[in-house]
Every structure is written in C-alpha cells, then in structure tokens.
Amino acid sequence: MVTTPIVVAPAIDFADVRAEFDLVDGFPSDALDEARQAADRYADVREDRTDLPLVTIDPPGSMDLDQALHLERTDDGFVLHYAIADVYALVEPGGALDAETHRRGQTFYLPDGSVPLHPREVSEGTASLLPDVVRPAALWRIETDHGGEPVAVSVRRALVRSVARMDYAGVQRDADADRLHPSVEALPDFGRLRAAAALARGAIELRLPTQDVVPHGDGWRLQIEPRTEADEWNSEISLLTGMCAAQMMIDAGVGLLRTLPAADPAAVDGLRRTARSLDVPWPPEMGVGSFLAGLDAHDPRTLVLMSEAPTLLRGASYAAFDGELPETILHGAIGAPYAHVTAPLRRLSDRYATEVCLAVSSGLPVPEAVRAELSAMPKIMSSTDSLAGKVNRACIDLAEAVVLAPRVGETFEATVLKEATDRHDAEVFVASETVIGPCGGAPEEGSTVRVRLTLADPQARKIRFDHDR
C-alpha cells in the first residue's frame, strides 16, 4: 500500500521474545525419534496421481510446503486439483510426536526463524510437497462452472509429485509476461472470478498495511509486506477448498469450522460515520466489503478506514460439532462457512478437519480417534492463535524500537490513523520508517502531520511520538 525507503537496523536479538513466550525450537527425543521414523500408514490404499503436474506457490525459501495445485479449463468451467500434505498419515495417534504437536498447536514465525509445529524432518522433509519427490497427500478435486462456483467436490488419499516450486513474485512476473506454467495458466482468470464471487456474497477483506521484519545484510529492516495479485489468486484457491470442506462437514453433521460472526451493524455504522467525516463517498446501497475493496490504496484516508475496519469482525473462533450444528457456522469475513484444511504442517486443526473430509468423501464413518480429538481443537487453536499474535506484535515492537532508538528527538511526517480518546493516545503511521505508534497531543484523524519521536526503548519494546505543532 505504501512505498518506503529502506531503513536498516543493527542486529536484533529475538531470543528474549522466544523466552518470554516459552517458544522452544527443539523437540523431546522420543517425539524426534518418531519423526525420523515416520512412515505412511495408508500407503496401501493410495491412488497414484503422480501424473498430475502439480506446482507449489510459497514465499521464497519456504521448505514446509503444505499445498500443490493444478488448475485446468474445461468445456464446463474449471477443474482444480489441490494436494494437501497428509500429515495424519505420518504422525502416530497417541504417540509422543502427536502429544507434542497438541502442546504446540501451530508453527510460530519470528523474523530469525520459525518454531515449527512438527520437527523439520517431517515439516521440511517427509511430509513437505517439495518438487520432484513423491509424497502422500490428501488430493482435493473441485469441479466448477464457468463462474468458478463448485459443482462437484471430492477428496481422497493419493501419491503426488510436484514438478515446480514457485513464489508469488515469480508467478506475478510470469502472468504479466503471459508465460505462466501450464498448471497455473488459468489461475489469474479463476482467481478474479472467485474474488468477484466473494464480493457478491458479502465477503470483507481488510487490507491493512502489514508490517514485516526481514533480514537486510548484517541487520534487519521493517517493511510493508509485499502482496501481489498472485497472492490473492492463490489465496482464493485455499479459500475455495476451505469452503468446500466446511460444507462437506456441515452436510455430514460432524467436523470443525473456523467461525467469525457477521459484521456488527453498529461497527458498520461507525465506519460509515468515519467515511463521511473523511469525505470518502460510500453509497447507501453499497456493502461494506465492496466499499473497502474499492478504496484507493494510495489515499491516506484509506489507511484510516482500514485501521478502523477490524472492529467490524470480532469474535473469531473454532466450532467443533458431532451431531447438532453449532449456533454459528458462518465466517463473516468470507461470507460463507469455512474450515481450515490446507495447512496441516503449520496448524494442528487442519489435520483433523481433513480426516473428517476424507472419511465423508469416501462414504466411510469418521474414525473414532479423529472424532475424539475434535472437541479439543477450539481451545488449542484459539489459545495458540492468540499467542501467535502476541509473538508477532512483540517482534514488531522490538524492531521498531531498535530502528528508532538513535533518532529520538527527530521529526517525521505521519498519517493519523486514530484520534486520541480519554483512554488512548492517537495512533500514527510513519511511512518513511514503516512504523505505527502512539502519539501524544490531539492530531486530527486522517490528517498528515509532523510528529516528534520522544521515546524509543528496545528494552521495553515501546515507541512514542508527540504531535509537533
């Protein structure tokens, strides 16, 4: 959303963050032994689909590759094959590794490396859909009409082989040059169809400037997370699969959903008031999702509206059910029921939701060992989601303080994201340094102002500005 110069910080030690949140990279010896000896428990029932020229699209350098896709046009629309790493087949239920992954819940990402859900022997080895190796997978097949809406869905165990490892920027370059790999040639058209369908069903996408801390030479720098159209196209593939999985489980009366209440009408009214105060047109008949999607990414007022938009969507949770459906089955941001099934190397819940879908799709009972774990997933995933958010925030706060520490007393141009209240300072975005922080004084929301840096404390991981009148 915002282009900023590169500001490099000296070496940053994230060890204190790891210690504060009890993040331990290493695994108990018995769990590690199981990971090293992991073998496919379903090898004798897999269909060989190594003929499919699947490809992966992930950030550069990623080794924990959960998904591989193949998308083709047909006379009736599209056929998507989406291979998901079959982690359940490699982790013995009730074993030491199973217990350790339940304790961790998910992979935690820090700037200096991840704290993985599974030992790297599994997450970057035997389960990862690396190129040119045969791997066990849960293979989704989703047929759609010409509008990208699913008409037939199935998932089964298969052997697959990725033929290429891609990244988002590379896919974007290839799309721009009209030279996409045949396996994803249809991805731009399909992704745009699905994005249009999302707006039609009332989906709400929050396009906040997401801060990243990334290595730069011998130091670190803050940046706004780069996001291309290719990111969005690929995201639509995962979202579609999660929606199909959710509907499959709802129809079967057993499963695990990712839920989020619909946008709070009071919050929508508040956002409309903010839009009026900023003189941003919002026709009464236009839904909030379409309004946010149409905002000018380069307009400072968009930052203000996007910073307020998260108030629309609160109460994210997980809902396990076996028999009676939960009270809430909707994911408000997606505008439909949704389930996590596409990242089992990184999220524990996906392992079990996928097993439910495999059983339902095959017309078999859901294994009792899987059913027994469903009820534990909401608590595990909600608590570890909260922890992941705190870890990420701590890393950003530390990097901001280190970057700015030598510059206390300097003034900067900033966009005011939120006005001050009786309980909170104003909040500003300083684009030149890629930082968001509290600001004393009473600058007007949506305005561009000069602010003075008055605090940058790496020990406390705090920064503060004051409105420089």
CSV table of C-alpha atoms in Angstrom, one decimal:
chain,number,residue,atom,x,y,z
A,1,MET,CA,0.0,0.0,0.0
A,2,VAL,CA,2.8,2.4,0.9
A,3,THR,CA,6.3,2.5,-0.7
A,4,THR,CA,9.0,3.5,1.8
A,5,PRO,CA,12.8,3.8,1.8
A,6,ILE,CA,14.9,1.1,3.4
A,7,VAL,CA,15.9,1.9,7.0
A,8,VAL,CA,18.3,-0.8,8.3
A,9,ALA,CA,18.5,-1.6,12.0
A,10,PRO,CA,21.6,-3.3,13.6
A,11,ALA,CA,21.5,-6.9,14.8
A,12,ILE,CA,18.3,-7.6,16.7
A,13,ASP,CA,18.2,-10.5,19.2
A,14,PHE,CA,14.8,-12.1,19.3
A,15,ALA,CA,15.8,-14.6,22.0
A,16,ASP,CA,14.1,-12.6,24.7
A,17,VAL,CA,10.8,-12.9,22.8
A,18,ARG,CA,11.2,-16.6,22.4
A,19,ALA,CA,12.0,-16.9,26.2
A,20,GLU,CA,9.1,-14.6,27.2
A,21,PHE,CA,6.6,-16.8,25.4
A,22,ASP,CA,8.2,-20.1,26.1
A,23,LEU,CA,8.9,-21.0,22.5
A,24,VAL,CA,11.3,-23.9,22.2
A,25,ASP,CA,12.5,-25.0,18.8
A,26,GLY,CA,13.8,-28.4,19.8
A,27,PHE,CA,11.6,-31.5,20.3
A,28,PRO,CA,11.7,-34.2,23.0
A,29,SER,CA,13.9,-37.1,22.0
A,30,ASP,CA,11.0,-39.6,21.7
A,31,ALA,CA,9.0,-37.3,19.5
A,32,LEU,CA,12.1,-36.6,17.4
A,33,ASP,CA,12.7,-40.4,17.0
A,34,GLU,CA,9.1,-40.9,15.8
A,35,ALA,CA,9.5,-38.1,13.3
A,36,ARG,CA,12.7,-39.6,11.9
A,37,GLN,CA,11.0,-43.0,11.6
A,38,ALA,CA,7.7,-41.7,10.2
A,39,ALA,CA,6.1,-43.8,7.5
A,40,ASP,CA,2.9,-43.6,5.5
A,41,ARG,CA,0.3,-45.6,7.4
A,42,TYR,CA,-2.0,-45.5,4.3
A,43,ALA,CA,0.5,-46.5,1.6
A,44,ASP,CA,-1.6,-49.5,0.6
A,45,VAL,CA,-4.8,-47.5,-0.2
A,46,ARG,CA,-3.4,-44.6,-2.1
A,47,GLU,CA,-4.2,-43.7,-5.7
A,48,ASP,CA,-1.2,-42.9,-7.8
A,49,ARG,CA,-1.7,-39.4,-9.2
A,50,THR,CA,2.0,-38.6,-9.9
A,51,ASP,CA,0.8,-38.0,-13.4
A,52,LEU,CA,-0.7,-34.6,-12.3
A,53,PRO,CA,1.9,-31.8,-12.9
A,54,LEU,CA,1.2,-30.1,-9.6
A,55,VAL,CA,3.1,-26.9,-8.6
A,56,THR,CA,3.6,-25.1,-5.3
A,57,ILE,CA,3.4,-21.4,-4.7
A,58,ASP,CA,5.0,-20.2,-1.5
A,59,PRO,CA,7.3,-17.4,-0.1
A,60,PRO,CA,10.9,-17.7,-1.3
A,61,GLY,CA,12.9,-20.2,0.7
A,62,SER,CA,10.0,-21.9,2.3
A,63,MET,CA,10.5,-25.6,2.9
A,64,ASP,CA,7.3,-26.5,4.7
A,65,LEU,CA,5.2,-26.8,1.6
A,66,ASP,CA,1.6,-27.8,2.5
A,67,GLN,CA,-0.1,-27.3,-0.8
A,68,ALA,CA,0.3,-28.0,-4.5
A,69,LEU,CA,-2.1,-27.2,-7.2
A,70,HIS,CA,-3.1,-28.0,-10.8
A,71,LEU,CA,-5.9,-25.9,-12.4
A,72,GLU,CA,-7.3,-26.5,-15.9
A,73,ARG,CA,-10.1,-25.1,-18.0
A,74,THR,CA,-12.8,-27.4,-19.3
A,75,ASP,CA,-15.8,-27.0,-21.6
A,76,ASP,CA,-17.9,-26.6,-18.4
A,77,GLY,CA,-15.7,-24.4,-16.4
A,78,PHE,CA,-12.6,-25.4,-14.4
A,79,VAL,CA,-11.2,-28.4,-12.6
A,80,LEU,CA,-8.9,-27.8,-9.6
A,81,HIS,CA,-6.7,-30.5,-8.1
A,82,TYR,CA,-5.3,-29.3,-4.8
A,83,ALA,CA,-2.9,-31.6,-3.0
A,84,ILE,CA,-2.5,-31.1,0.8
A,85,ALA,CA,0.3,-32.7,2.8
A,86,ASP,CA,-1.1,-35.8,4.5
A,87,VAL,CA,0.3,-35.2,8.0
A,88,TYR,CA,-2.1,-37.5,9.8
A,89,ALA,CA,-0.7,-40.5,7.8
A,90,LEU,CA,2.8,-39.7,9.2
A,91,VAL,CA,2.0,-38.9,12.9
A,92,GLU,CA,1.0,-41.9,15.0
A,93,PRO,CA,-2.1,-41.1,17.0
A,94,GLY,CA,-1.4,-41.1,20.7
A,95,GLY,CA,2.4,-41.1,20.3
A,96,ALA,CA,5.0,-38.8,21.6
A,97,LEU,CA,5.0,-36.6,18.5
A,98,ASP,CA,1.2,-36.4,18.5
A,99,ALA,CA,1.3,-35.2,22.1
A,100,GLU,CA,4.0,-32.6,21.4
A,101,THR,CA,2.1,-31.2,18.4
A,102,HIS,CA,-1.0,-30.9,20.6
A,103,ARG,CA,1.0,-28.9,23.0
A,104,ARG,CA,2.3,-26.5,20.3
A,105,GLY,CA,-0.9,-26.2,18.3
A,106,GLN,CA,0.8,-24.4,15.4
A,107,THR,CA,4.0,-23.1,13.9
A,108,PHE,CA,5.2,-19.7,15.3
A,109,TYR,CA,7.0,-17.4,12.9
A,110,LEU,CA,9.7,-15.0,14.1
A,111,PRO,CA,12.0,-12.9,11.9
A,112,ASP,CA,15.0,-15.0,12.8
A,113,GLY,CA,13.2,-18.3,12.1
A,114,SER,CA,10.2,-20.4,12.9
A,115,VAL,CA,9.3,-22.6,15.9
A,116,PRO,CA,7.7,-25.4,14.0
A,117,LEU,CA,4.6,-27.5,14.8
A,118,HIS,CA,6.5,-30.6,13.6
A,119,PRO,CA,10.1,-31.5,13.6
A,120,ARG,CA,11.8,-30.3,10.4
A,121,GLU,CA,12.4,-34.0,9.4
A,122,VAL,CA,8.6,-34.0,8.8
A,123,SER,CA,7.6,-30.4,8.0
A,124,GLU,CA,10.5,-29.8,5.6
A,125,GLY,CA,11.1,-33.5,4.7
A,126,THR,CA,8.8,-36.5,4.5
A,127,ALA,CA,5.5,-34.5,4.5
A,128,SER,CA,6.6,-31.4,2.6
A,129,LEU,CA,5.4,-31.3,-1.1
A,130,LEU,CA,8.9,-30.5,-2.4
A,131,PRO,CA,9.5,-30.7,-6.1
A,132,ASP,CA,10.5,-33.9,-7.9
A,133,VAL,CA,9.7,-36.2,-5.0
A,134,VAL,CA,6.7,-38.5,-4.4
A,135,ARG,CA,4.7,-37.6,-1.4
A,136,PRO,CA,1.5,-38.8,0.4
A,137,ALA,CA,-1.3,-36.2,0.1
A,138,ALA,CA,-5.0,-35.6,0.6
A,139,LEU,CA,-5.9,-34.7,-3.0
A,140,TRP,CA,-9.0,-32.5,-3.5
A,141,ARG,CA,-10.8,-32.4,-6.8
A,142,ILE,CA,-13.1,-29.5,-7.3
A,143,GLU,CA,-15.1,-29.0,-10.5
A,144,THR,CA,-16.6,-25.6,-11.0
A,145,ASP,CA,-18.8,-23.9,-13.5
A,146,HIS,CA,-17.7,-21.0,-15.7
A,147,GLY,CA,-18.3,-18.6,-12.8
A,148,GLY,CA,-15.9,-20.6,-10.6
A,149,GLU,CA,-18.7,-21.9,-8.4
A,150,PRO,CA,-18.2,-25.6,-7.3
A,151,VAL,CA,-20.5,-28.2,-8.7
A,152,ALA,CA,-18.7,-31.4,-7.6
A,153,VAL,CA,-16.2,-31.9,-4.8
A,154,SER,CA,-14.2,-34.9,-3.6
A,155,VAL,CA,-11.0,-35.6,-1.6
A,156,ARG,CA,-9.0,-38.9,-1.4
A,157,ARG,CA,-5.6,-40.2,-0.4
A,158,ALA,CA,-3.1,-40.1,-3.2
A,159,LEU,CA,0.5,-40.2,-4.1
A,160,VAL,CA,1.6,-36.9,-5.8
A,161,ARG,CA,4.6,-35.2,-7.2
A,162,SER,CA,5.2,-31.5,-7.6
A,163,VAL,CA,7.0,-30.6,-10.8
A,164,ALA,CA,7.9,-27.0,-9.8
A,165,ARG,CA,8.4,-24.7,-6.8
A,166,MET,CA,7.2,-21.2,-7.4
A,167,ASP,CA,6.9,-18.0,-5.4
A,168,TYR,CA,4.3,-15.2,-5.6
A,169,ALA,CA,6.5,-12.6,-7.2
A,170,GLY,CA,7.7,-15.1,-9.9
A,171,VAL,CA,4.1,-16.1,-10.7
A,172,GLN,CA,3.2,-12.4,-10.9
A,173,ARG,CA,6.1,-11.7,-13.3
A,174,ASP,CA,5.1,-14.7,-15.5
A,175,ALA,CA,1.5,-13.7,-15.5
A,176,ASP,CA,2.4,-10.1,-16.6
A,177,ALA,CA,4.6,-11.6,-19.3
A,178,ASP,CA,2.0,-14.1,-20.5
A,179,ARG,CA,4.2,-17.1,-19.8
A,180,LEU,CA,2.6,-18.9,-16.9
A,181,HIS,CA,3.3,-22.5,-16.3
A,182,PRO,CA,0.5,-24.6,-17.9
A,183,SER,CA,-0.5,-25.9,-14.5
A,184,VAL,CA,-1.5,-22.4,-13.4
A,185,GLU,CA,-2.2,-20.7,-16.7
A,186,ALA,CA,-5.9,-20.4,-15.7
A,187,LEU,CA,-5.1,-19.0,-12.2
A,188,PRO,CA,-5.5,-15.3,-12.9
A,189,ASP,CA,-8.9,-15.7,-14.5
A,190,PHE,CA,-10.0,-18.2,-11.8
A,191,GLY,CA,-8.7,-16.0,-9.0
A,192,ARG,CA,-10.6,-13.0,-10.3
A,193,LEU,CA,-13.8,-15.0,-10.7
A,194,ARG,CA,-13.5,-16.1,-7.1
A,195,ALA,CA,-12.7,-12.6,-5.9
A,196,ALA,CA,-15.8,-11.3,-7.6
A,197,ALA,CA,-17.9,-14.1,-6.1
A,198,ALA,CA,-16.5,-13.1,-2.7
A,199,LEU,CA,-17.8,-9.6,-3.0
A,200,ALA,CA,-21.1,-10.8,-4.3
A,201,ARG,CA,-21.6,-12.9,-1.2
A,202,GLY,CA,-20.6,-10.1,1.1
A,203,ALA,CA,-17.0,-11.0,2.0
A,204,ILE,CA,-14.9,-8.4,3.8
A,205,GLU,CA,-11.2,-8.2,3.1
A,206,LEU,CA,-9.1,-6.0,5.4
A,207,ARG,CA,-6.2,-4.5,3.5
A,208,LEU,CA,-4.2,-3.1,6.4
A,209,PRO,CA,-0.5,-2.2,5.9
A,210,THR,CA,1.0,-5.4,7.4
A,211,GLN,CA,4.5,-4.8,8.9
A,212,ASP,CA,7.3,-7.3,8.4
A,213,VAL,CA,10.7,-7.6,10.0
A,214,VAL,CA,13.1,-9.0,7.4
A,215,PRO,CA,16.9,-9.6,7.2
A,216,HIS,CA,18.9,-7.0,5.4
A,217,GLY,CA,22.7,-7.5,5.2
A,218,ASP,CA,24.0,-7.8,8.7
A,219,GLY,CA,20.9,-6.2,10.2
A,220,TRP,CA,17.2,-6.0,9.9
A,221,ARG,CA,14.6,-3.7,8.3
A,222,LEU,CA,10.9,-3.1,8.6
A,223,GLN,CA,8.8,-3.2,5.5
A,224,ILE,CA,5.2,-3.4,4.4
A,225,GLU,CA,4.5,-7.0,3.5
A,226,PRO,CA,4.6,-7.1,-0.3
A,227,ARG,CA,1.4,-8.5,-1.8
A,228,THR,CA,0.8,-9.2,-5.4
A,229,GLU,CA,-2.3,-10.2,-7.4
A,230,ALA,CA,-0.7,-13.6,-7.4
A,231,ASP,CA,-1.0,-13.8,-3.6
A,232,GLU,CA,-4.7,-13.0,-4.0
A,233,TRP,CA,-5.3,-15.6,-6.7
A,234,ASN,CA,-3.5,-18.3,-4.7
A,235,SER,CA,-5.5,-17.3,-1.6
A,236,GLU,CA,-8.7,-17.8,-3.5
A,237,ILE,CA,-7.7,-21.5,-4.1
A,238,SER,CA,-7.2,-22.1,-0.4
A,239,LEU,CA,-10.4,-20.3,0.5
A,240,LEU,CA,-12.5,-22.2,-2.0
A,241,THR,CA,-11.1,-25.5,-0.7
A,242,GLY,CA,-11.9,-24.5,2.9
A,243,MET,CA,-15.4,-23.5,1.9
A,244,CYS,CA,-16.0,-26.8,0.2
A,245,ALA,CA,-14.6,-28.7,3.2
A,246,ALA,CA,-16.9,-26.8,5.6
A,247,GLN,CA,-20.0,-27.6,3.5
A,248,MET,CA,-18.9,-31.2,3.3
A,249,MET,CA,-18.7,-31.4,7.1
A,250,ILE,CA,-21.9,-29.5,7.7
A,251,ASP,CA,-23.8,-31.9,5.4
A,252,ALA,CA,-22.3,-34.8,7.3
A,253,GLY,CA,-23.0,-33.3,10.7
A,254,VAL,CA,-19.5,-33.7,12.0
A,255,GLY,CA,-16.4,-31.5,11.8
A,256,LEU,CA,-14.5,-28.4,12.8
A,257,LEU,CA,-15.3,-25.0,11.4
A,258,ARG,CA,-13.4,-21.7,11.6
A,259,THR,CA,-16.1,-19.2,12.6
A,260,LEU,CA,-16.5,-15.4,12.8
A,261,PRO,CA,-19.7,-13.5,13.4
A,262,ALA,CA,-21.1,-11.3,10.7
A,263,ALA,CA,-20.1,-7.7,10.8
A,264,ASP,CA,-21.6,-5.8,13.7
A,265,PRO,CA,-24.1,-3.3,12.4
A,266,ALA,CA,-23.0,-0.7,15.0
A,267,ALA,CA,-19.4,-1.1,13.7
A,268,VAL,CA,-20.6,-0.7,10.1
A,269,ASP,CA,-22.4,2.5,11.1
A,270,GLY,CA,-19.3,3.7,12.9
A,271,LEU,CA,-17.2,3.1,9.8
A,272,ARG,CA,-19.8,5.0,7.7
A,273,ARG,CA,-19.5,7.9,10.0
A,274,THR,CA,-15.7,7.9,9.7
A,275,ALA,CA,-16.1,7.8,5.9
A,276,ARG,CA,-18.4,10.8,6.0
A,277,SER,CA,-16.0,12.7,8.3
A,278,LEU,CA,-13.1,12.0,5.9
A,279,ASP,CA,-15.3,12.9,2.9
A,280,VAL,CA,-14.9,9.4,1.3
A,281,PRO,CA,-18.0,8.6,-0.8
A,282,TRP,CA,-19.9,5.4,0.3
A,283,PRO,CA,-23.3,4.9,-1.5
A,284,PRO,CA,-26.0,3.7,0.9
A,285,GLU,CA,-26.7,0.6,-1.3
A,286,MET,CA,-23.0,-0.5,-1.3
A,287,GLY,CA,-22.0,-3.3,1.0
A,288,VAL,CA,-19.0,-2.8,3.4
A,289,GLY,CA,-16.9,-5.4,1.5
A,290,SER,CA,-17.4,-3.7,-1.8
A,291,PHE,CA,-16.7,-0.3,-0.2
A,292,LEU,CA,-13.4,-1.4,1.3
A,293,ALA,CA,-12.3,-3.2,-1.9
A,294,GLY,CA,-12.8,-0.1,-3.9
A,295,LEU,CA,-10.7,2.3,-1.8
A,296,ASP,CA,-7.7,3.9,-3.3
A,297,ALA,CA,-4.6,2.2,-1.8
A,298,HIS,CA,-2.6,5.4,-2.2
A,299,ASP,CA,-5.0,7.7,-0.4
A,300,PRO,CA,-4.0,8.4,3.3
A,301,ARG,CA,-7.7,8.2,4.2
A,302,THR,CA,-7.7,4.6,3.2
A,303,LEU,CA,-5.2,3.9,5.9
A,304,VAL,CA,-7.6,5.4,8.4
A,305,LEU,CA,-10.6,3.4,7.3
A,306,MET,CA,-8.6,0.2,7.1
A,307,SER,CA,-7.3,0.7,10.6
A,308,GLU,CA,-10.9,1.0,11.9
A,309,ALA,CA,-12.2,-1.8,9.8
A,310,PRO,CA,-11.1,-4.6,12.2
A,311,THR,CA,-13.8,-3.5,14.6
A,312,LEU,CA,-16.3,-5.0,12.0
A,313,LEU,CA,-15.1,-8.5,12.5
A,314,ARG,CA,-14.6,-9.7,16.1
A,315,GLY,CA,-15.1,-13.0,17.8
A,316,ALA,CA,-13.1,-15.3,15.6
A,317,SER,CA,-13.3,-18.9,17.0
A,318,TYR,CA,-13.4,-22.6,16.1
A,319,ALA,CA,-16.6,-24.7,16.3
A,320,ALA,CA,-16.4,-28.5,16.7
A,321,PHE,CA,-19.6,-30.4,16.3
A,322,ASP,CA,-20.7,-34.0,16.1
A,323,GLY,CA,-24.4,-34.2,15.6
A,324,GLU,CA,-26.1,-30.9,16.2
A,325,LEU,CA,-24.6,-28.0,14.3
A,326,PRO,CA,-23.1,-25.1,16.2
A,327,GLU,CA,-25.0,-21.9,16.7
A,328,THR,CA,-22.6,-20.0,14.4
A,329,ILE,CA,-21.4,-21.7,11.3
A,330,LEU,CA,-20.6,-18.6,9.2
A,331,HIS,CA,-17.2,-17.0,8.7
A,332,GLY,CA,-18.2,-13.3,8.5
A,333,ALA,CA,-15.2,-12.1,6.6
A,334,ILE,CA,-15.6,-14.8,4.0
A,335,GLY,CA,-19.3,-14.6,3.8
A,336,ALA,CA,-19.8,-18.4,4.0
A,337,PRO,CA,-19.0,-21.4,6.2
A,338,TYR,CA,-15.3,-22.1,6.2
A,339,ALA,CA,-12.8,-24.6,7.6
A,340,HIS,CA,-9.0,-24.8,7.9
A,341,VAL,CA,-7.8,-27.8,5.9
A,342,THR,CA,-5.0,-26.5,3.7
A,343,ALA,CA,-2.0,-26.0,6.1
A,344,PRO,CA,-1.6,-29.2,8.3
A,345,LEU,CA,2.1,-28.7,8.5
A,346,ARG,CA,1.5,-25.4,10.3
A,347,ARG,CA,-1.8,-25.8,12.0
A,348,LEU,CA,-2.9,-28.8,14.1
A,349,SER,CA,-6.7,-28.3,13.4
A,350,ASP,CA,-6.2,-28.9,9.7
A,351,ARG,CA,-5.0,-32.5,10.4
A,352,TYR,CA,-8.3,-33.4,11.9
A,353,ALA,CA,-10.7,-31.5,9.7
A,354,THR,CA,-9.0,-33.1,6.7
A,355,GLU,CA,-9.5,-36.6,8.2
A,356,VAL,CA,-13.2,-35.9,8.5
A,357,CYS,CA,-13.5,-34.8,4.9
A,358,LEU,CA,-11.5,-37.9,3.7
A,359,ALA,CA,-14.0,-40.2,5.5
A,360,VAL,CA,-17.1,-38.3,4.4
A,361,SER,CA,-15.9,-38.1,0.8
A,362,SER,CA,-15.3,-41.9,0.8
A,363,GLY,CA,-18.6,-42.7,2.4
A,364,LEU,CA,-16.9,-44.1,5.5
A,365,PRO,CA,-17.5,-43.4,9.1
A,366,VAL,CA,-15.3,-40.7,10.6
A,367,PRO,CA,-12.7,-42.7,12.7
A,368,GLU,CA,-13.4,-42.6,16.4
A,369,ALA,CA,-9.8,-41.4,17.1
A,370,VAL,CA,-10.5,-38.4,14.9
A,371,ARG,CA,-13.9,-37.6,16.4
A,372,ALA,CA,-12.4,-37.8,19.9
A,373,GLU,CA,-10.0,-35.0,19.1
A,374,LEU,CA,-12.4,-32.6,17.5
A,375,SER,CA,-13.7,-31.1,20.8
A,376,ALA,CA,-10.2,-30.3,21.9
A,377,MET,CA,-9.3,-28.3,18.8
A,378,PRO,CA,-11.2,-25.0,19.5
A,379,LYS,CA,-9.3,-24.4,22.8
A,380,ILE,CA,-5.9,-25.4,21.4
A,381,MET,CA,-6.2,-23.3,18.3
A,382,SER,CA,-7.8,-20.2,19.9
A,383,SER,CA,-5.1,-20.1,22.6
A,384,THR,CA,-2.2,-20.6,20.2
A,385,ASP,CA,-3.7,-18.1,17.7
A,386,SER,CA,-3.7,-15.6,20.5
A,387,LEU,CA,-0.1,-16.5,21.3
A,388,ALA,CA,1.0,-16.2,17.7
A,389,GLY,CA,-0.5,-12.7,17.6
A,390,LYS,CA,1.4,-11.7,20.7
A,391,VAL,CA,4.7,-13.1,19.4
A,392,ASN,CA,4.3,-11.2,16.1
A,393,ARG,CA,3.5,-8.0,17.9
A,394,ALA,CA,6.4,-8.3,20.3
A,395,CYS,CA,8.8,-8.8,17.3
A,396,ILE,CA,7.4,-5.8,15.5
A,397,ASP,CA,7.6,-3.7,18.7
A,398,LEU,CA,11.2,-4.7,19.3
A,399,ALA,CA,12.3,-3.9,15.7
A,400,GLU,CA,10.5,-0.5,15.8
A,401,ALA,CA,12.2,0.4,19.0
A,402,VAL,CA,15.7,-0.7,17.7
A,403,VAL,CA,15.2,1.1,14.4
A,404,LEU,CA,14.2,4.3,16.0
A,405,ALA,CA,16.4,4.3,19.1
A,406,PRO,CA,19.2,6.5,17.5
A,407,ARG,CA,16.6,9.0,16.3
A,408,VAL,CA,14.8,10.2,19.4
A,409,GLY,CA,14.1,13.9,19.0
A,410,GLU,CA,13.8,13.9,15.2
A,411,THR,CA,10.5,14.8,13.5
A,412,PHE,CA,8.7,12.8,10.8
A,413,GLU,CA,5.7,13.1,8.6
A,414,ALA,CA,2.9,10.8,9.7
A,415,THR,CA,-0.7,9.9,8.8
A,416,VAL,CA,-3.1,9.9,11.8
A,417,LEU,CA,-4.9,6.6,11.9
A,418,LYS,CA,-6.9,7.2,15.1
A,419,GLU,CA,-7.7,10.3,17.1
A,420,ALA,CA,-6.9,10.4,20.8
A,421,THR,CA,-9.6,9.4,23.3
A,422,ASP,CA,-9.9,9.7,27.0
A,423,ARG,CA,-8.3,6.2,27.4
A,424,HIS,CA,-5.8,6.1,24.4
A,425,ASP,CA,-3.3,8.2,22.6
A,426,ALA,CA,-3.7,8.9,18.9
A,427,GLU,CA,-2.2,6.4,16.6
A,428,VAL,CA,0.0,7.4,13.6
A,429,PHE,CA,1.7,5.7,10.7
A,430,VAL,CA,5.2,6.9,9.8
A,431,ALA,CA,5.7,5.6,6.3
A,432,SER,CA,9.3,6.6,6.0
A,433,GLU,CA,10.2,4.3,8.9
A,434,THR,CA,7.4,1.8,8.3
A,435,VAL,CA,6.2,2.1,11.9
A,436,ILE,CA,2.9,2.5,13.6
A,437,GLY,CA,2.9,4.0,17.1
A,438,PRO,CA,1.1,6.1,19.8
A,439,CYS,CA,1.2,9.8,19.5
A,440,GLY,CA,0.5,12.4,22.2
A,441,GLY,CA,-1.5,15.5,21.5
A,442,ALA,CA,-4.7,15.7,19.5
A,443,PRO,CA,-3.9,15.4,15.8
A,444,GLU,CA,-7.0,15.1,13.6
A,445,GLU,CA,-7.8,11.6,12.2
A,446,GLY,CA,-6.9,11.3,8.6
A,447,SER,CA,-4.6,14.3,8.6
A,448,THR,CA,-1.0,14.3,7.6
A,449,VAL,CA,1.1,15.9,10.4
A,450,ARG,CA,4.6,16.4,11.7
A,451,VAL,CA,5.4,14.3,14.8
A,452,ARG,CA,8.4,14.2,17.1
A,453,LEU,CA,9.9,10.9,18.3
A,454,THR,CA,10.0,11.2,22.1
A,455,LEU,CA,10.6,7.5,23.1
A,456,ALA,CA,12.3,4.5,21.6
A,457,ASP,CA,13.1,1.9,24.2
A,458,PRO,CA,14.2,-1.5,22.9
A,459,GLN,CA,14.2,-3.0,26.5
A,460,ALA,CA,10.6,-2.1,27.0
A,461,ARG,CA,9.8,-2.5,23.3
A,462,LYS,CA,8.0,0.8,23.2
A,463,ILE,CA,8.0,3.9,21.0
A,464,ARG,CA,6.1,7.1,21.3
A,465,PHE,CA,5.6,10.3,19.2
A,466,ASP,CA,4.2,13.7,20.0
A,467,HIS,CA,2.3,15.9,17.7
A,468,ASP,CA,4.8,18.6,16.6
A,469,ARG,CA,2.7,21.7,16.2
